[in-house]
Amino acid sequence: MAISFFKKTALLILILCCSIGSGYAQSPQATFDSANDKLKAGQYQQAIALYKNLESQNTVSGALFLNLGICYQRIDSLGRAKYYFLKASRFEETQDQAKQALNFVEGQFSRQSAVLPKLPWDIATDWLRNNIGATNLLLIGIILLNLGILVFIIRWFVSWYPNYLKYGGYAITGLAIIVMCGSLYTRYVSTRYSTAVMVKKKIPVVEKPQKNSSLVSQAFEGYTFTVDNYKSKSHPGWAYVRMSNGLYGWIPNDEIMIL
Amino acid sequence: MKKIGRFFCATGFLVSLLALFTCKAVGQSSVSVEASVSETTIYTGERVNLSVKISGDFNNVSRPELPDFKGLRLLSNTPSTSRSYSFVNGQSSTSYTYTYSLIAQDKGSYTIPPVNITIDGDDHKTEPINIKVIDRNESANSSGSQKPDIFLRLEVSDKKPVTGQQIISNVVLYFKDGLEVNSYQPVPGWKAEGFWKEELDNADRPQASSTIIDGVRYRRARLLQFSLFPTKQGKLEISPYKSIVAVRSARSSNDPFSTFFGGMGNNQRQVQLETDPVTVNVQPLPANHNGEYLGAVGDYHISREVSPQNATVGESIQIKTTVHGVGNVSLVTKPDYKMPNGLEVYEPQESSDLNRKNHRISGTKTFTDVVIARSPGNYSIPGKKVSYFDPSKHKYITTTLPPLHFDVKANPNATTAASTSSSFPVQPITGLATWVTPTSTNLLSHWWLWAGIMFPLILLGIAYWQKTYSEKMSTDQAFARSQKASAKAHERLNKAVELSEQGNIKQAYNMLQKALTGFISDRLTMPEAGLSNQEYVAALEEHDIEKNLVKNVRMLLDKCASISYAPETSHAYLKSHVGLAESTLEKLKKVI
């Protein structure tokens, strides 16, 4: 009897240790499932806490951001909901749902900002950044450069269509340089500028990074800004932003969430 | 059940009635005790009246307990008393005044200490009063100033305040005996630029007291009183205060109070008086390192509360912050609270309740944050350190507002949230997700970038060199001969060996000679034929070729020339010469 009791106790301790160990080393999927249960049960604050825990571990997915956005939408924190739907829209698997959710949330904001159309150059840069990416562009540029130089060299040793080879080589090399410059510019734009979403109800955008500075405009929840990261570095706690209506100003960092 | 209900109703009614009376009693229990003197500057041997006035609603009042007076002597312990009763707007008020006579004994500045008095069992105390006693003889000698018979003066309580500090500004009228002031009318438009201005309670009729300025006796009456709050630092000037005063010459009277606001007379005239401008040097506030400064300067009590502490989703919850005290109440700003997520925060409301009595501004400023929880849960607003500046202590006083907690439960009757979530077009993703760890790499750190740039450049270099070489070979004959010389010589040497093996020794030596002379002529760009062996050797000597090499060449060429006359020569003998020729050509290749 005594041996049996000790065996049971040892087994229990082993199970307990294993469960504690597994708790500490819980996989992202397990935490995600647990958060989904909370979301389904309407315990939005607990679900948000679990999702944010995953986000802080730098393990992310489109589904995580989409569900986080839904949680914030349910608790009526629409600015934060928009922020996470924008993040989810950057993942292929959640792109369509995130766009639907964004359309819905945009319609819920009490104030809508006037939107100045983007310049064609900015549209092109955004398209390249979001659809191809700076690294892929650079790779394409390198391949084109090699191809162009190869065609150029062939002309020296082969007498077939010398003009075609000559101008073809020039054209491909030139194109390669343009693509590579485009890649570097795209990366520069990505590093310098970020998109941010206003998450507080109302905040003034001011001319200088001081609370009592003169007012540029009022910003409301859900407004989207372009943050100039380089310029903002000089004033910690403040962000230099371009509003969607084309106005520039400073806004406290804790009032916005930067993508 | 019915009887019990009636009992409770009756008890409730009685309790309510009692509470009503108690509240009324508490509300009316405000009593003020004030001490004043008829004159603040007097000559030695002169009389001065000390009055203790009790105002408000009270029942029992004890006789004042007089302190010991320095420099003054009490003439009689028995005071003269007066009583007045008023009933205004349903509010009754009683005023009771004890008046004592004192006589000034010695010159100097003295303070009449606080007078204690018990009203309805509570102890009250008056403020101390400063009084100055002047020697009549000394004063008579020093008097020589040319002050007018009547003038206005602006007297401020502090000429070196800090920003936001309350300073009391009195508009005081001075006039000589023999003048009667009947009325006064302020000229509108007085400005105090750089100050927040609040007029204090000036409902009481001005009381005149006697004072001596530069040996001349004047009567002094405070007409108006203001609170000023400097809003910026530096030297600020309070502009002159103007007032139109109706005055007439009159007979002197023994009662100093009788002539102020006396009846109309024949010699009445109106004069416009104005004060001198007053400059106040406002000091900056010291730096605050502890807690959020609310812009409050004075003496304050700061608190906050949340109500209700148990709410349902969608119900409004108020966080009320109260700043109560004496000072720049109107200028106090709202503390900034960090609200938890999930709360809808509305525009805060603020209200001020100012009290202008007791010769200062006091009151309460209330800030109300209104929030609505959109989901159930326990919410906490973290504690907050706030501070105000106390000018009397000349330091910041920091108060820690404790954290606030409230519980929000789901509203079972709510349908809004459900309808909102049902119309929301996207459902959460609950299956397996694809997890990624975002990394940010520098574009220039990819190895393939540098390899991809270097490879075509190297290829280009090699190809260019090859192209140039080919072109030179085809266009520059001398260069082409020079480049091909070595290969051609080796070919000829191999041919010589072949001829030797076939038994044609003489032809083989002939080929060996061709190999040597051909190499030298190709490398030195000499004619391919028609030259003697000596000319080839001479050409080598001209190019400073090593003597041993030249010697070998000469020896080999001589051997080739003399082979026709030589006896039978073996294949091995030729091979040794071919070997020597090969090594010689290798060495020559390096130097020509």
PDB file of N, CA, C and O in Angstrom, chain B residues 56-81:
ATOM      1  N   GLY B  56     -23.083  86.572  12.190  1.00  0.00           N
ATOM      2  CA  GLY B  56     -23.596  85.252  11.817  1.00  0.00           C
ATOM      3  C   GLY B  56     -24.802  84.882  12.645  1.00  0.00           C
ATOM      4  O   GLY B  56     -25.477  85.747  13.212  1.00  0.00           O
ATOM      5  N   ASP B  57     -25.073  83.593  12.689  1.00  0.00           N
ATOM      6  CA  ASP B  57     -26.227  83.100  13.440  1.00  0.00           C
ATOM      7  C   ASP B  57     -25.723  82.297  14.634  1.00  0.00           C
ATOM      8  O   ASP B  57     -25.108  81.247  14.455  1.00  0.00           O
ATOM      9  N   PHE B  58     -25.923  82.824  15.802  1.00  0.00           N
ATOM     10  CA  PHE B  58     -25.412  82.152  17.012  1.00  0.00           C
ATOM     11  C   PHE B  58     -26.361  82.432  18.160  1.00  0.00           C
ATOM     12  O   PHE B  58     -27.208  83.329  18.092  1.00  0.00           O
ATOM     13  N   ASN B  59     -26.186  81.658  19.235  1.00  0.00           N
ATOM     14  CA  ASN B  59     -27.055  81.824  20.400  1.00  0.00           C
ATOM     15  C   ASN B  59     -26.298  82.400  21.584  1.00  0.00           C
ATOM     16  O   ASN B  59     -26.655  83.441  22.108  1.00  0.00           O
ATOM     17  N   ASN B  60     -25.254  81.685  22.003  1.00  0.00           N
ATOM     18  CA  ASN B  60     -24.512  82.119  23.189  1.00  0.00           C
ATOM     19  C   ASN B  60     -23.135  82.597  22.793  1.00  0.00           C
ATOM     20  O   ASN B  60     -22.435  81.924  22.039  1.00  0.00           O
ATOM     21  N   VAL B  61     -22.777  83.764  23.347  1.00  0.00           N
ATOM     22  CA  VAL B  61     -21.436  84.275  23.087  1.00  0.00           C
ATOM     23  C   VAL B  61     -20.850  84.786  24.408  1.00  0.00           C
ATOM     24  O   VAL B  61     -21.536  85.448  25.185  1.00  0.00           O
ATOM     25  N   SER B  62     -19.596  84.384  24.618  1.00  0.00           N
ATOM     26  CA  SER B  62     -18.948  84.794  25.873  1.00  0.00           C
ATOM     27  C   SER B  62     -18.316  86.166  25.681  1.00  0.00           C
ATOM     28  O   SER B  62     -18.138  86.628  24.543  1.00  0.00           O
ATOM     29  N   ARG B  63     -17.920  86.772  26.756  1.00  0.00           N
ATOM     30  CA  ARG B  63     -17.221  88.052  26.630  1.00  0.00           C
ATOM     31  C   ARG B  63     -15.793  87.758  26.143  1.00  0.00           C
ATOM     32  O   ARG B  63     -15.195  86.766  26.558  1.00  0.00           O
ATOM     33  N   PRO B  64     -15.216  88.590  25.289  1.00  0.00           N
ATOM     34  CA  PRO B  64     -13.865  88.315  24.767  1.00  0.00           C
ATOM     35  C   PRO B  64     -12.824  88.250  25.890  1.00  0.00           C
ATOM     36  O   PRO B  64     -12.905  89.013  26.870  1.00  0.00           O
ATOM     37  N   GLU B  65     -11.887  87.308  25.694  1.00  0.00           N
ATOM     38  CA  GLU B  65     -10.768  87.217  26.650  1.00  0.00           C
ATOM     39  C   GLU B  65      -9.649  88.061  26.082  1.00  0.00           C
ATOM     40  O   GLU B  65      -9.030  87.704  25.077  1.00  0.00           O
ATOM     41  N   LEU B  66      -9.399  89.195  26.759  1.00  0.00           N
ATOM     42  CA  LEU B  66      -8.415  90.126  26.197  1.00  0.00           C
ATOM     43  C   LEU B  66      -7.004  89.671  26.530  1.00  0.00           C
ATOM     44  O   LEU B  66      -6.733  89.198  27.637  1.00  0.00           O
ATOM     45  N   PRO B  67      -6.073  89.794  25.595  1.00  0.00           N
ATOM     46  CA  PRO B  67      -4.676  89.423  25.867  1.00  0.00           C
ATOM     47  C   PRO B  67      -3.954  90.577  26.576  1.00  0.00           C
ATOM     48  O   PRO B  67      -4.533  91.643  26.789  1.00  0.00           O
ATOM     49  N   ASP B  68      -2.682  90.358  26.841  1.00  0.00           N
ATOM     50  CA  ASP B  68      -1.867  91.448  27.399  1.00  0.00           C
ATOM     51  C   ASP B  68      -1.431  92.352  26.259  1.00  0.00           C
ATOM     52  O   ASP B  68      -1.010  91.879  25.211  1.00  0.00           O
ATOM     53  N   PHE B  69      -1.547  93.663  26.476  1.00  0.00           N
ATOM     54  CA  PHE B  69      -1.179  94.621  25.426  1.00  0.00           C
ATOM     55  C   PHE B  69       0.187  95.199  25.750  1.00  0.00           C
ATOM     56  O   PHE B  69       0.461  95.583  26.894  1.00  0.00           O
ATOM     57  N   LYS B  70       1.024  95.295  24.729  1.00  0.00           N
ATOM     58  CA  LYS B  70       2.349  95.916  24.904  1.00  0.00           C
ATOM     59  C   LYS B  70       2.303  97.300  24.279  1.00  0.00           C
ATOM     60  O   LYS B  70       1.850  97.453  23.132  1.00  0.00           O
ATOM     61  N   GLY B  71       2.775  98.306  25.025  1.00  0.00           N
ATOM     62  CA  GLY B  71       2.797  99.673  24.499  1.00  0.00           C
ATOM     63  C   GLY B  71       1.449 100.369  24.593  1.00  0.00           C
ATOM     64  O   GLY B  71       1.353 101.558  24.331  1.00  0.00           O
ATOM     65  N   LEU B  72       0.406  99.610  24.932  1.00  0.00           N
ATOM     66  CA  LEU B  72      -0.939 100.169  25.045  1.00  0.00           C
ATOM     67  C   LEU B  72      -1.514  99.764  26.398  1.00  0.00           C
ATOM     68  O   LEU B  72      -1.161  98.712  26.941  1.00  0.00           O
ATOM     69  N   ARG B  73      -2.394 100.580  26.884  1.00  0.00           N
ATOM     70  CA  ARG B  73      -3.006 100.262  28.178  1.00  0.00           C
ATOM     71  C   ARG B  73      -4.517 100.268  28.021  1.00  0.00           C
ATOM     72  O   ARG B  73      -5.073 101.161  27.360  1.00  0.00           O
ATOM     73  N   LEU B  74      -5.142  99.239  28.617  1.00  0.00           N
ATOM     74  CA  LEU B  74      -6.602  99.129  28.561  1.00  0.00           C
ATOM     75  C   LEU B  74      -7.206 100.094  29.574  1.00  0.00           C
ATOM     76  O   LEU B  74      -6.823 100.101  30.742  1.00  0.00           O
ATOM     77  N   LEU B  75      -8.120 100.938  29.107  1.00  0.00           N
ATOM     78  CA  LEU B  75      -8.691 101.938  30.013  1.00  0.00           C
ATOM     79  C   LEU B  75      -9.756 101.329  30.903  1.00  0.00           C
ATOM     80  O   LEU B  75      -9.840 101.651  32.084  1.00  0.00           O
ATOM     81  N   SER B  76     -10.551 100.408  30.353  1.00  0.00           N
ATOM     82  CA  SER B  76     -11.616  99.809  31.167  1.00  0.00           C
ATOM     83  C   SER B  76     -11.856  98.377  30.703  1.00  0.00           C
ATOM     84  O   SER B  76     -11.843  98.089  29.494  1.00  0.00           O
ATOM     85  N   ASN B  77     -12.062  97.489  31.645  1.00  0.00           N
ATOM     86  CA  ASN B  77     -12.340  96.084  31.323  1.00  0.00           C
ATOM     87  C   ASN B  77     -13.761  95.896  30.807  1.00  0.00           C
ATOM     88  O   ASN B  77     -14.078  94.887  30.207  1.00  0.00           O
ATOM     89  N   THR B  78     -14.591  96.882  31.092  1.00  0.00           N
ATOM     90  CA  THR B  78     -15.996  96.768  30.684  1.00  0.00           C
ATOM     91  C   THR B  78     -16.160  97.378  29.298  1.00  0.00           C
ATOM     92  O   THR B  78     -15.908  98.569  29.101  1.00  0.00           O
ATOM     93  N   PRO B  79     -16.525  96.550  28.332  1.00  0.00           N
ATOM     94  CA  PRO B  79     -16.645  97.096  26.979  1.00  0.00           C
ATOM     95  C   PRO B  79     -17.997  97.750  26.758  1.00  0.00           C
ATOM     96  O   PRO B  79     -18.962  97.460  27.476  1.00  0.00           O
ATOM     97  N   SER B  80     -18.040  98.596  25.764  1.00  0.00           N
ATOM     98  CA  SER B  80     -19.350  99.057  25.297  1.00  0.00           C
ATOM     99  C   SER B  80     -19.811  98.066  24.234  1.00  0.00           C
ATOM    100  O   SER B  80     -18.989  97.531  23.472  1.00  0.00           O
ATOM    101  N   THR B  81     -21.059  97.755  24.230  1.00  0.00           N
ATOM    102  CA  THR B  81     -21.560  96.741  23.298  1.00  0.00           C
ATOM    103  C   THR B  81     -22.619  97.334  22.382  1.00  0.00           C
ATOM    104  O   THR B  81     -23.309  98.285  22.738  1.00  0.00           O
TER     105      THR B  81
END
